[in-house]
Structures are given as structure tokens and as C-alpha cells.
Amino acid sequence: MGVDLSVKIGKLSLKNPIMTASGTFGYGEEFSPFVDCKNLGAIVVKGISVLPRSGNPPPRIVETECGMLNAIGLQNGGIDRFIEHKVPMLRELKATVIVNILGDSVEDYAELGQRLNQVDEVDGIEVNISCPNVKKGGVAFGTVPEMAARVTAAVKSSTSKTVIVKLSPNVTDITKIALAVEEAGADGVSLINTLIGMAIDVHRRTPKLANVIGGLSGPAIKPVALRMVYQVAQVVAIPVIGIGGIANLNDVLEFLIAGATAVQVGTANFVNPAISGELVQGLEQYVEQTSLPLSDIIGSLQV
Amino acid sequence: MVELQCIEQAYILKNEKINADCYEMVMESPLIAKNAKPGQFIMVACGGDGGSPLLRRPLSIYDSAGDRLSLLYRVVGTGTRLMAGMAVNTEVSILGPLGHGFVLAGSQQHCLVGGGIGIAPMLFLAREIRRRFPQDEITILAGARTEQELLSLNKFQALGAVRIATDDGSHGHHGFVTELLARMSGVEVVVYTCGPGPMMKGVATISREKGWPCQVSLESAMACGMGACLGCAVERSGIHEGAAKYVHVCKDGPVFKAEEIWA
């Protein structure tokens, strides 16, 4: 196709703005019958921690109106297993791969950054700062600007790869966190992560999730995500990646217009496993038909 | 197998009420029907069009022959209620075939134990056993709370010996279907079961005591059905740490060896 959809996050060039969100696309191979990952802007693989994590007891998911709650518990096999078993498979996919990382402490994040720095197949790192800082009583890194900045700086020092920080929406003012991580050296920010919510079984009078609370995702959160992307894009100079309830081309355009350089599609992958590839095609057709370069669309909101 | 999965617009040929809350749906779905194996399932889009209800619903494949795929489902909530209202000659989006089905090998006796709507995957299983091992004996133990909740008896009777248990004694043995299993004997017997958790656990225990291999088919709330979201976790038997603690019904199952779930 003759249309240029490429965008840049720091020094990382993506062939188009469509990415898949961490935790919704496995490690890519699960979706091979439906999507050719190398046609996507990038895939963001499931979050990796230093040590393996088993995740939470079930029930881990609950459907809600136009969305779902998840309390998966960051289940993953740990960095060693990732490098040994998942990387060779990612190599076969020939996709642009961003690895999401999570930790209990600043040192964890630095270690993950260092380990992944050695892996050629990894094109970028996405830092999940919605995790609790175990050394600070479990306060989430992403809720305090200074902590978010420290994690960002630690990861930036540990690797020469592009570093994107994934922001939590469960804060009073997300722009403060965005500014703090930008100042600490982030190449880009992605937002939003899930909104904390819960659901109750009225017959049993118990929470529907074993973890009691979980993260809300899906179309229901789009208006919040869009508002936050708009607000953050106003204050930072680094690229903003929009996440939250994206399910069709119209949603993609809303986020681009609001100021996002790229977007991630998450929950929609469960509804239609082919959606990410369809969005790439849809965006190509749109740009071709309107003859509008992406740069004219991104951040073009008129208030 | 991942490479055999697809999304298909299935054409509804039949969607018939069977009893108070169960329906049988027959669809023309050539790609999925061709690749489906007993014990596998599909994810059905219930018409929310990605809004509400958002997620597809996981349902066992009841039968698969030629181009046709059949479901036997119970209305338990929003999604299945919408399915019950789907009209013949309309299309429904389905994703599949998903999961690992039953492992089949020849045996003198195959014993299929179904509780309530859990008997659904047993039909496809019974047909396939009959097709592949025509000399083997098949016994179907069907349990339900009451006579009205027994399903597809005539179809099972055409495939093997059927024994029935009802909680209220309205048909067959007055008691649990596990009691029928306990009364059985034989040396070369393989057991397959699907139904309420406590029933399957009971089947697993009795099978182990008799030295019969047993496969269980689990269910779980699911978002993706494909092994991506990690939502359908079930604890493995024994003490395990880290990534080994849970198995996932959609991709490690839905069929498991009984001892993997109940020691």
C-alpha cells in the first residue's frame, strides 16, 4: 500500500499507530490464525516480572456493562522463562515487540531493563507502574510522581532501548505523573491502564472477583481514557499512546485527534481476535481516501 | 491446535427449546465443524456487537457432522438468553474449535458420566467412540435433579447403554449419578465426565479407587477462550508455585486428566 502510516516513539519507528495492549494478546502466537503480527505497529507482550508469578485465585474476570473487570494478578513465568521460551517464538513472528515489565521495587525494574537490554528481539520496553511498591507499604508507583520518576530513571539507565511508561488512571491528576516521567527520561507514555472497580453477587453477598477489586477495561472506559490522553498530550512533548476501550476505526481516530501518536487495542481482541489487523487496514483506507497524512490528524482537536 | 482456529459466520438452521431452560442450536459452520473434536468448545457472540454483553460465551460442542455444528445450552444469564432468541436463517459469529478435547483410545468399556447440562459434550464423544472403536462397549450415566432436566436420552440410547439417576427419584435411580458409577465393575474401563464440580470430583474419586483412568471436562468464565487473557485459571492439584500453580481451562483444557485437578 502506498500510504505512510509510520510514527516514531523516541528512536523507535512503528510502521503504523496500531499496537496491541499488554495482557490482551498473550505473546502474539495465540493470535496467529487471525492476525499477522508483523503488519501491526507493535505488539506489547504480557507483563514480565523478575520471578514467576502465579496470579490470583479465580474468579479472575467478570463481565460488566460494556466492559469487564480483571484481577488476573500479573501471572507470568518470570524473566528467565521469557528469554528462554518466549523470545525464540517472538523471533519467528518478525513483529515489532515491546515488552511490558513490572516489579515490587525500583531494583526489580532496573534488573528487568538490564536483562532485556541484551535481547535483540525486544524493540522497546513498556513500564507498568500500576504495581504496588512493596517497600513503601504497597502504594502504587504510578500514584506518586517522585516514585514514578525514580522507576523511569532506573529503567532508562538500565537500557538503551525505547522506554514507554504506562500510566495509571487511578490518580488525582495524571498530568503530574506524566510530567514527572517525561522529566525522568521516558521516551513516551501510554495511557490508560485499567480503572479500579468491583462487582457484587447479590445472592451470595460476596464480591464477584476473588481479589475483591479488579481493573475495568473495555468500551465503558473510553471517555475517561480519551479525556486523560487529551490532558496529557497538552502538557508533555513526548509521544502519547492512547489505550482504553478502542474497538473500531472511529475510536482510533478519536484518540489520534486528541493527541495520541499511536494507540493500543486491548479488550477488543477478545471480542474479535482479528480486530488489530482490521484497524490497520481501516486506517490505511481512511488516510488514502481522505488524503490526510497522519500528522494532520494527530493532535488536530479544535477546542 | 491454534492453527485450526477461526472465526466463522455460522448460519442457524435450528434453535429449539428442549425443556424449561435448555435449547438445541444447529448451525451450518463448515470450517469449524470440519476441525472440531469431542470435548472442544466454541466462543459464541451473543449479539451485543462488542457493546453489551461484551464478551463471547464459551459453549461445548454438542455434535459435529459434515458441515453442521450443534450446541445444547442452558439459559443461565444475559448471553444465553440472547442466544435463545436467535432466529433460524440468521447468522451468529463463532470462534473455534478451541481447547484440548477428550483423548480417545480403544477400551473394553467407555463410561461417560454427565450431570445436567454437562451431558452436552458427551454426545459428540459417544459418536466418535462408536465410530472409531465399533467393538467397544459404551455406557452413559446421566444424572439430573429431576426427570424434566434429563437431556437427549434417545440420542444416547442409540449409542450405548444408558443408566439414569435423578435427585428426586422421578426417573431411574433415586440418588446421585456417582452411585451408579460406584456399582459398575470391569477391568478395562475408561471414564469421561462433565457436570457440576462436586459430581466430577466424586467421579474422579470413584474412578481412582477402581483403577480406571478418568478425564474431566471443566468450565470457567472466559473472556478470550484462546489463552491470552489468563482469566480461566483453575488450581492444579498438589502444591505448586509460580506459573505452575494454575492451569487454564481454555488452552490446557477444557479436558484434563482427573488427577491434575483432584489428587
Coordinates of C-alpha atoms in Angstrom, one line a residue:
Chain A
M1 CA 0.0 0.0 0.0
G2 CA 1.3 3.4 -0.9
V3 CA 0.2 5.0 2.4
D4 CA 2.7 6.0 5.0
L5 CA 1.3 5.3 8.5
S6 CA 4.7 5.3 10.3
V7 CA 5.1 7.0 13.6
K8 CA 8.0 7.4 16.0
I9 CA 8.2 6.8 19.7
G10 CA 11.7 8.1 20.7
K11 CA 14.1 6.4 18.3
L12 CA 11.7 3.5 17.7
S13 CA 9.8 3.7 14.4
L14 CA 6.5 1.9 14.2
K15 CA 5.1 1.0 10.7
N16 CA 1.6 2.2 11.9
P17 CA 0.0 3.5 15.0
I18 CA -1.9 0.3 15.9
M19 CA -0.4 -1.7 18.8
T20 CA -1.9 -4.4 20.9
A21 CA -2.1 -3.9 24.7
S22 CA -0.3 -5.9 27.3
G23 CA -2.3 -8.8 28.8
T24 CA -4.7 -9.0 25.9
F25 CA -2.6 -10.5 23.2
G26 CA -0.5 -13.2 25.0
Y27 CA 2.8 -13.4 23.3
G28 CA 1.4 -13.0 19.8
E29 CA 1.3 -16.6 18.7
E30 CA -2.1 -17.2 20.2
F31 CA -3.5 -14.9 17.6
S32 CA -1.6 -16.2 14.6
P33 CA -4.7 -17.6 12.8
F34 CA -6.3 -14.1 12.9
V35 CA -3.5 -11.5 12.7
D36 CA -0.1 -11.3 11.1
C37 CA 1.7 -9.6 13.9
K38 CA 4.4 -8.1 11.6
N39 CA 1.7 -6.0 10.0
L40 CA 0.9 -4.3 13.3
G41 CA 2.7 -1.2 14.6
A42 CA 3.8 -3.3 17.5
I43 CA 2.7 -5.9 19.9
V44 CA 3.1 -5.4 23.7
V45 CA 3.5 -8.7 25.3
K46 CA 2.1 -9.7 28.7
G47 CA 3.9 -8.1 31.6
I48 CA 7.1 -9.8 32.9
S49 CA 8.5 -9.8 36.4
V50 CA 11.8 -11.0 37.8
L51 CA 10.4 -14.0 39.5
P52 CA 7.4 -16.1 38.2
R53 CA 4.0 -15.1 39.5
S54 CA 1.1 -17.5 39.7
G55 CA -1.6 -14.8 39.6
N56 CA -4.7 -14.6 41.6
P57 CA -7.2 -17.3 42.6
P58 CA -10.3 -17.5 40.4
P59 CA -12.8 -15.9 39.7
R60 CA -10.4 -13.6 37.9
I61 CA -12.8 -12.0 35.4
V62 CA -16.3 -10.5 35.4
E63 CA -18.2 -9.0 32.6
T64 CA -19.7 -5.6 33.3
E65 CA -21.8 -3.3 31.2
C66 CA -19.8 -2.6 28.0
G67 CA -16.7 -3.8 29.7
M68 CA -15.1 -6.3 32.1
L69 CA -13.2 -6.4 35.3
N70 CA -10.0 -8.4 35.6
A71 CA -7.9 -9.4 38.6
I72 CA -5.5 -11.7 36.8
G73 CA -2.8 -10.9 39.2
L74 CA 0.1 -10.3 36.7
Q75 CA 0.5 -14.0 36.1
N76 CA 3.7 -14.7 34.2
G77 CA 6.6 -17.2 34.0
G78 CA 9.3 -14.7 35.0
I79 CA 12.2 -13.1 33.0
D80 CA 14.3 -16.3 32.7
R81 CA 11.5 -18.3 31.2
F82 CA 10.5 -15.4 29.0
I83 CA 14.0 -15.2 27.5
E84 CA 14.4 -18.9 27.1
H85 CA 10.9 -19.9 25.8
K86 CA 9.1 -16.9 24.5
V87 CA 11.8 -14.9 22.8
P88 CA 12.6 -17.6 20.1
M89 CA 8.9 -17.7 19.3
L90 CA 8.7 -13.9 19.1
R91 CA 11.7 -14.0 16.7
E92 CA 9.5 -16.2 14.3
L93 CA 6.7 -13.6 14.4
K94 CA 9.0 -10.9 13.0
A95 CA 6.9 -8.3 14.7
T96 CA 7.9 -5.1 16.5
V97 CA 7.9 -6.3 20.1
I98 CA 7.6 -4.2 23.2
V99 CA 8.0 -5.9 26.5
N100 CA 5.9 -4.8 29.4
I101 CA 7.7 -5.0 32.7
L102 CA 6.5 -4.9 36.3
G103 CA 8.1 -5.1 39.8
D104 CA 7.8 -4.8 43.5
S105 CA 10.7 -2.4 43.8
V106 CA 12.8 0.1 41.8
E107 CA 15.6 -2.5 41.7
D108 CA 13.2 -5.1 40.1
Y109 CA 12.5 -2.7 37.2
A110 CA 16.2 -1.9 36.7
E111 CA 17.1 -5.6 36.6
L112 CA 14.4 -6.3 34.0
G113 CA 15.6 -3.4 32.0
Q114 CA 19.2 -4.7 32.1
R115 CA 18.2 -8.3 31.2
L116 CA 16.0 -7.2 28.3
N117 CA 18.7 -4.8 27.0
Q118 CA 20.6 -7.9 25.9
V119 CA 17.7 -9.3 23.8
D120 CA 17.8 -8.3 20.2
E121 CA 14.2 -9.3 19.5
V122 CA 13.0 -6.7 22.0
D123 CA 12.4 -3.3 20.3
G124 CA 11.1 -1.4 23.4
I125 CA 10.1 -1.6 27.0
E126 CA 6.8 -0.5 28.5
V127 CA 7.0 0.1 32.2
N128 CA 3.9 -0.9 34.2
I129 CA 3.9 1.5 37.2
S130 CA 0.4 0.5 38.5
C131 CA 2.1 -2.1 40.7
P132 CA 2.4 -1.6 44.4
N133 CA 5.8 -0.5 45.8
V134 CA 6.3 -3.2 48.4
K135 CA 9.0 -1.1 50.2
K136 CA 6.6 1.8 50.6
G137 CA 3.7 0.0 52.1
G138 CA 2.2 -1.1 48.8
V139 CA 1.5 2.4 47.4
A140 CA 1.4 2.1 43.6
F141 CA 4.4 3.5 41.9
G142 CA 2.2 5.2 39.5
T143 CA 0.3 7.3 42.0
V144 CA 3.2 9.3 43.3
P145 CA 5.1 11.5 40.8
E146 CA 8.5 11.0 42.6
M147 CA 8.2 7.3 42.7
A148 CA 7.1 7.1 39.0
A149 CA 10.1 9.3 38.1
R150 CA 12.5 7.0 40.1
V151 CA 11.3 3.9 38.3
T152 CA 11.5 5.6 35.0
A153 CA 15.1 6.9 35.6
A154 CA 16.1 3.4 36.8
V155 CA 14.8 1.7 33.7
K156 CA 16.3 4.4 31.4
S157 CA 19.7 3.9 33.0
S158 CA 19.5 0.2 32.5
T159 CA 18.8 0.0 28.8
S160 CA 19.4 1.8 25.5
K161 CA 16.0 0.6 24.2
T162 CA 13.0 2.9 23.9
V163 CA 11.2 3.3 27.2
I164 CA 7.5 3.9 27.4
V165 CA 5.8 4.4 30.8
K166 CA 2.3 3.1 31.2
L167 CA 0.3 5.4 33.4
S168 CA -2.3 4.5 35.9
P169 CA -5.6 6.5 35.8
N170 CA -6.3 5.8 39.5
V171 CA -4.8 9.2 40.5
T172 CA -6.0 12.7 41.2
D173 CA -4.0 14.3 38.3
I174 CA -2.5 12.1 35.7
T175 CA -0.7 15.1 34.1
K176 CA 1.5 15.4 37.1
I177 CA 2.7 11.8 36.7
A178 CA 3.1 12.2 33.0
L179 CA 5.3 15.3 33.5
A180 CA 7.4 13.6 36.2
V181 CA 8.2 10.5 34.0
E182 CA 8.9 12.8 31.0
E183 CA 11.4 14.7 33.0
A184 CA 12.9 11.4 34.2
G185 CA 13.7 10.5 30.6
A186 CA 10.7 8.5 29.3
D187 CA 10.6 8.3 25.5
G188 CA 6.8 8.1 25.6
V189 CA 3.8 7.5 27.8
S190 CA 1.0 5.1 27.3
L191 CA -2.4 5.6 29.0
I192 CA -4.6 4.5 30.5
N193 CA -4.1 1.3 32.4
T194 CA -7.4 -0.2 33.9
L195 CA -9.6 1.7 36.3
I196 CA -10.1 0.0 39.6
G197 CA -13.6 -1.3 40.1
M198 CA -15.6 -4.1 41.7
A199 CA -18.8 -6.2 41.2
I200 CA -21.0 -7.9 43.8
D201 CA -23.1 -11.1 43.7
V202 CA -26.3 -10.1 45.4
H203 CA -27.4 -13.7 46.1
R204 CA -24.3 -14.7 47.9
R205 CA -23.5 -11.2 49.1
T206 CA -19.8 -11.7 48.1
P207 CA -17.6 -9.9 45.6
K208 CA -17.6 -11.5 42.1
L209 CA -13.8 -11.4 42.0
A210 CA -11.8 -13.5 44.4
N211 CA -9.5 -10.5 44.7
V212 CA -12.5 -8.3 45.6
I213 CA -11.3 -5.4 43.3
G214 CA -10.1 -5.5 39.7
G215 CA -9.3 -3.4 36.7
L216 CA -12.1 -2.2 34.4
S217 CA -11.5 -2.2 30.7
G218 CA -13.5 -2.1 27.5
P219 CA -15.8 0.5 25.8
A220 CA -17.1 1.7 29.2
I221 CA -13.7 3.4 30.0
K222 CA -13.1 5.1 26.7
P223 CA -14.4 8.5 27.7
V224 CA -12.1 8.6 30.7
A225 CA -9.1 7.4 28.7
L226 CA -9.8 9.9 25.9
R227 CA -10.0 12.8 28.4
M228 CA -6.7 11.7 30.0
V229 CA -4.9 11.3 26.7
Y230 CA -6.1 14.8 25.7
Q231 CA -5.0 16.3 29.0
V232 CA -1.6 14.6 29.0
A233 CA -0.9 15.4 25.3
Q234 CA -1.4 19.1 26.2
V235 CA 1.4 19.1 28.8
V236 CA 4.1 16.7 27.5
A237 CA 6.3 16.9 24.4
I238 CA 7.0 13.2 24.2
P239 CA 4.6 10.9 22.3
V240 CA 1.4 9.7 24.0
I241 CA 0.0 6.3 23.2
G242 CA -3.8 6.0 23.8
I243 CA -5.4 3.0 25.4
G244 CA -8.9 2.4 26.6
G245 CA -11.9 0.8 25.0
I246 CA -10.8 1.1 21.4
A247 CA -12.9 -1.2 19.3
N248 CA -13.2 0.4 15.8
L249 CA -11.6 2.9 13.5
N250 CA -13.7 5.7 14.8
D251 CA -12.3 5.1 18.3
V252 CA -8.7 5.1 16.9
L253 CA -9.3 8.5 15.2
E254 CA -10.8 10.0 18.4
F255 CA -7.6 9.2 20.2
L256 CA -5.3 10.4 17.4
I257 CA -7.2 13.7 17.2
A258 CA -7.0 14.0 21.0
G259 CA -3.2 13.9 20.6
A260 CA -2.2 10.3 20.6
T261 CA 0.7 9.3 18.3
A262 CA -0.3 5.7 18.5
V263 CA -3.0 3.5 20.2
Q264 CA -3.2 0.2 21.8
V265 CA -6.2 -2.1 21.4
G266 CA -6.8 -4.4 24.3
T267 CA -10.2 -5.9 25.4
A268 CA -11.5 -5.7 21.8
N269 CA -9.1 -8.5 20.9
F270 CA -11.3 -10.9 23.0
V271 CA -14.4 -9.9 21.1
N272 CA -12.8 -10.1 17.7
P273 CA -9.4 -11.6 17.6
A274 CA -8.8 -10.2 14.1
I275 CA -9.5 -6.6 15.2
S276 CA -5.9 -5.3 15.3
G277 CA -5.2 -6.2 11.7
E278 CA -8.6 -4.8 10.6
L279 CA -7.8 -1.5 12.3
V280 CA -4.5 -1.2 10.3
Q281 CA -6.4 -1.8 7.1
G282 CA -9.2 0.6 8.1
L283 CA -6.7 3.3 8.9
E284 CA -4.9 2.8 5.6
Q285 CA -8.1 3.2 3.7
Y286 CA -9.1 6.3 5.7
V287 CA -5.8 8.0 5.1
E288 CA -5.9 7.1 1.4
Q289 CA -9.5 8.2 0.9
T290 CA -9.2 11.5 2.8
S291 CA -5.6 12.2 1.5
L292 CA -4.8 13.4 5.1
P293 CA -1.4 12.5 6.3
L294 CA -1.3 11.2 9.9
S295 CA 0.5 14.3 11.0
D296 CA -2.6 16.3 10.1
I297 CA -4.8 14.1 12.2
I298 CA -2.7 13.6 15.3
G299 CA -3.4 16.3 17.9
S300 CA -5.8 18.1 15.5
L301 CA -8.6 18.6 18.1
Q302 CA -10.0 22.1 17.9
V303 CA -11.3 23.3 21.2
Chain B
M1 CA -4.4 -26.5 17.8
V2 CA -4.0 -22.8 17.3
E3 CA -3.7 -23.0 13.5
L4 CA -7.1 -24.7 13.1
Q5 CA -9.0 -21.9 14.9
C6 CA -11.1 -19.5 13.0
I7 CA -13.9 -17.0 13.3
E8 CA -16.9 -18.2 11.3
Q9 CA -20.2 -16.6 10.5
A10 CA -22.4 -19.7 11.2
Y11 CA -25.8 -20.0 9.7
I12 CA -28.5 -21.0 12.2
L13 CA -30.6 -23.9 10.9
K14 CA -32.4 -24.7 14.1
N15 CA -32.8 -23.2 17.6
E16 CA -35.3 -25.3 19.5
K17 CA -36.5 -25.2 23.1
I18 CA -36.0 -28.7 24.6
N19 CA -37.2 -28.1 28.2
A20 CA -37.8 -25.3 30.7
D21 CA -34.4 -23.7 30.1
C22 CA -32.4 -25.7 27.6
Y23 CA -32.1 -25.3 23.8
E24 CA -30.6 -27.1 20.9
M25 CA -29.0 -25.0 18.2
V26 CA -27.8 -26.5 14.9
M27 CA -25.6 -24.3 12.7
E28 CA -24.0 -24.6 9.3
S29 CA -20.4 -23.9 10.1
P30 CA -18.2 -25.9 7.7
L31 CA -14.8 -24.7 8.8
I32 CA -15.3 -25.2 12.5
A33 CA -17.4 -28.4 12.1
K34 CA -14.6 -29.9 9.9
N35 CA -11.9 -29.4 12.6
A36 CA -14.0 -30.0 15.7
K37 CA -13.1 -32.8 18.1
P38 CA -15.1 -34.1 21.0
G39 CA -14.5 -32.1 24.2
Q40 CA -13.7 -28.9 22.3
F41 CA -15.7 -25.7 22.6
I42 CA -16.6 -22.5 20.8
M43 CA -17.0 -18.9 21.8
V44 CA -20.3 -17.5 20.6
A45 CA -21.0 -13.8 20.1
C46 CA -24.4 -13.2 21.6
G47 CA -25.4 -10.1 19.7
G48 CA -24.0 -7.3 21.8
D49 CA -21.9 -6.3 18.9
G50 CA -18.9 -5.5 21.1
G51 CA -21.1 -3.4 23.5
S52 CA -23.2 -5.2 25.9
P53 CA -23.0 -8.1 26.5
L54 CA -19.4 -7.5 25.6
L55 CA -17.9 -11.0 25.6
R56 CA -18.5 -14.1 23.7
R57 CA -19.8 -17.1 25.6
P58 CA -17.9 -20.5 25.8
L59 CA -20.1 -23.5 25.0
S60 CA -19.2 -27.1 24.5
I61 CA -19.7 -28.6 21.1
Y62 CA -22.7 -31.0 21.4
D63 CA -22.3 -32.6 18.0
S64 CA -20.4 -32.1 14.8
A65 CA -21.1 -33.9 11.5
G66 CA -20.3 -32.8 7.9
D67 CA -20.9 -29.0 7.7
R68 CA -23.0 -28.9 10.8
L69 CA -22.2 -27.9 14.4
S70 CA -24.7 -28.4 17.2
L71 CA -24.9 -26.8 20.7
L72 CA -27.0 -27.9 23.7
Y73 CA -27.2 -25.0 26.0
R74 CA -28.9 -23.8 29.1
V75 CA -30.1 -20.3 29.6
V76 CA -28.3 -19.0 32.7
G77 CA -27.8 -15.3 32.0
T78 CA -27.8 -12.5 29.6
G79 CA -25.7 -14.1 26.8
T80 CA -27.6 -17.4 26.7
R81 CA -30.9 -15.6 26.9
L82 CA -30.0 -13.7 23.8
M83 CA -28.9 -16.9 22.1
A84 CA -32.3 -18.5 22.9
G85 CA -33.9 -15.6 20.9
M86 CA -31.7 -16.0 17.8
A87 CA -33.8 -16.7 14.8
V88 CA -33.3 -19.5 12.3
N89 CA -31.8 -18.3 9.0
T90 CA -29.8 -15.6 10.7
E91 CA -26.0 -15.7 11.3
V92 CA -24.1 -15.9 14.5
S93 CA -20.3 -15.3 14.8
I94 CA -18.5 -18.2 16.4
L95 CA -14.8 -18.7 17.2
G96 CA -13.3 -22.2 17.4
P97 CA -12.7 -25.0 17.7
L98 CA -11.0 -24.3 21.0
G99 CA -9.2 -26.3 23.7
H100 CA -8.0 -29.8 24.0
G101 CA -10.7 -32.4 23.7
F102 CA -11.0 -35.9 25.1
V103 CA -8.1 -38.2 24.4
L104 CA -9.5 -41.3 22.8
A105 CA -8.1 -44.8 22.8
G106 CA -9.7 -48.2 22.5
S107 CA -11.0 -49.8 25.6
Q108 CA -13.3 -52.7 26.5
Q109 CA -15.7 -50.3 28.2
H110 CA -16.1 -46.5 27.9
C111 CA -18.2 -44.9 30.7
L112 CA -19.5 -41.4 30.0
V113 CA -20.9 -39.6 33.1
G114 CA -22.9 -36.5 32.5
G115 CA -24.6 -34.3 35.1
G116 CA -27.4 -31.9 34.0
I117 CA -26.3 -29.8 31.0
G118 CA -22.8 -31.3 31.4
I119 CA -24.1 -34.2 29.3
A120 CA -23.8 -31.9 26.2
P121 CA -20.2 -32.8 25.2
M122 CA -20.9 -36.5 25.8
L123 CA -22.9 -36.8 22.6
F124 CA -20.1 -35.9 20.3
L125 CA -17.8 -38.0 22.4
A126 CA -20.1 -41.1 22.3
R127 CA -20.5 -40.8 18.5
E128 CA -16.8 -40.5 18.0
I129 CA -16.0 -43.5 20.2
R130 CA -18.7 -45.6 18.3
R131 CA -17.2 -44.5 15.0
R132 CA -13.5 -45.2 15.9
F133 CA -14.0 -48.3 18.1
P134 CA -17.1 -50.0 17.0
Q135 CA -16.4 -53.1 19.1
D136 CA -16.0 -51.2 22.4
E137 CA -18.9 -51.0 24.9
I138 CA -20.3 -47.6 25.8
T139 CA -22.2 -46.9 28.9
I140 CA -23.8 -43.5 29.5
L141 CA -24.6 -42.5 33.1
A142 CA -27.0 -39.5 33.0
G143 CA -27.8 -37.6 36.2
A144 CA -30.2 -34.7 36.7
R145 CA -32.2 -33.1 39.6
T146 CA -35.5 -34.3 38.1
E147 CA -36.9 -36.1 35.1
Q148 CA -37.6 -32.9 33.2
E149 CA -33.9 -32.0 33.3
L150 CA -32.7 -35.1 31.6
L151 CA -31.5 -34.4 28.1
S152 CA -31.1 -36.2 24.8
L153 CA -31.8 -39.7 26.2
N154 CA -33.0 -41.1 22.9
K155 CA -29.8 -40.0 21.1
F156 CA -27.6 -41.6 23.8
Q157 CA -29.7 -44.8 23.8
A158 CA -28.8 -45.2 20.1
L159 CA -25.1 -45.2 21.0
G160 CA -24.9 -47.3 24.2
A161 CA -26.4 -48.5 27.4
V162 CA -28.0 -45.6 29.3
R163 CA -28.5 -45.5 33.1
I164 CA -30.3 -42.7 34.8
A165 CA -30.2 -41.1 38.2
T166 CA -32.4 -38.3 39.4
D167 CA -32.1 -36.5 42.8
D168 CA -35.9 -36.7 43.3
G169 CA -36.3 -40.2 42.0
S170 CA -38.7 -39.1 39.3
H171 CA -36.8 -41.3 36.8
G172 CA -34.3 -44.1 37.2
H173 CA -32.2 -44.4 40.3
H174 CA -33.2 -42.2 43.2
G175 CA -29.9 -40.6 44.1
F176 CA -26.7 -39.4 42.5
V177 CA -25.2 -40.5 39.2
T178 CA -21.9 -41.2 41.1
E179 CA -23.8 -44.0 42.9
L180 CA -24.4 -45.7 39.5
L181 CA -20.7 -45.4 38.7
A182 CA -19.8 -46.9 42.1
R183 CA -21.9 -50.0 41.2
M184 CA -20.0 -50.6 38.0
S185 CA -17.3 -53.1 37.6
G186 CA -14.8 -54.1 34.9
V187 CA -11.1 -54.3 34.3
E188 CA -10.6 -52.2 31.2
V189 CA -12.8 -49.2 31.7
V190 CA -12.1 -45.5 30.8
V191 CA -14.2 -42.8 32.3
Y192 CA -15.1 -39.4 31.0
T193 CA -17.2 -36.8 32.9
C194 CA -18.7 -33.4 32.6
G195 CA -21.1 -31.7 35.0
P196 CA -21.2 -29.9 38.4
G197 CA -17.8 -29.7 40.1
P198 CA -18.7 -31.8 43.1
M199 CA -20.1 -34.5 40.8
M200 CA -16.9 -34.6 38.8
K201 CA -14.8 -34.8 41.9
G202 CA -16.9 -37.7 43.0
V203 CA -16.5 -39.4 39.7
A204 CA -12.7 -38.8 39.9
T205 CA -12.5 -40.4 43.3
I206 CA -14.5 -43.5 42.4
S207 CA -12.6 -43.9 39.2
R208 CA -9.3 -43.7 41.0
E209 CA -10.4 -46.3 43.6
K210 CA -11.4 -48.7 40.8
G211 CA -8.1 -48.0 38.9
W212 CA -9.9 -46.5 35.9
P213 CA -8.4 -43.6 34.0
C214 CA -10.7 -40.6 34.1
Q215 CA -10.9 -37.4 32.1
V216 CA -12.9 -34.4 33.3
S217 CA -14.2 -31.5 31.3
L218 CA -14.2 -28.2 33.2
E219 CA -15.9 -24.9 32.6
S220 CA -15.0 -21.4 33.6
A221 CA -15.9 -17.8 33.0
M222 CA -13.8 -16.8 30.0
A223 CA -13.0 -13.5 28.2
C224 CA -10.9 -14.7 25.2
G225 CA -11.1 -18.5 25.1
M226 CA -7.7 -18.5 23.4
G227 CA -5.1 -18.5 26.1
A228 CA -4.4 -14.7 26.1
C229 CA -6.3 -13.2 29.0
L230 CA -5.4 -15.8 31.6
G231 CA -8.9 -15.3 33.1
C232 CA -10.0 -19.0 33.3
A233 CA -7.5 -20.2 35.8
V234 CA -8.2 -23.3 37.9
E235 CA -5.9 -24.5 40.6
R236 CA -3.9 -27.7 39.9
S237 CA -3.9 -30.5 42.4
G238 CA -0.9 -30.7 44.7
I239 CA 1.3 -27.8 45.9
H240 CA 2.7 -25.7 43.1
E241 CA 4.4 -22.3 42.9
G242 CA 4.7 -19.6 40.4
A243 CA 3.5 -20.3 36.9
A244 CA 2.7 -23.9 37.7
K245 CA 0.0 -23.2 40.2
Y246 CA -2.9 -22.8 37.8
V247 CA -4.0 -24.4 34.6
H248 CA -6.2 -22.6 32.1
V249 CA -9.5 -24.2 31.1
C250 CA -9.4 -22.8 27.6
K251 CA -6.0 -23.9 26.4
D252 CA -4.7 -26.5 28.9
G253 CA -8.3 -27.9 29.0
P254 CA -11.2 -28.0 29.0
V255 CA -10.5 -31.7 29.3
F256 CA -8.0 -32.7 31.9
K257 CA -6.9 -35.9 33.5
A258 CA -8.8 -36.1 36.7
E259 CA -5.6 -36.3 38.8
E260 CA -4.4 -32.9 37.5
I261 CA -7.3 -31.2 39.2
W262 CA -8.2 -33.6 42.1
A263 CA -5.4 -35.5 43.6

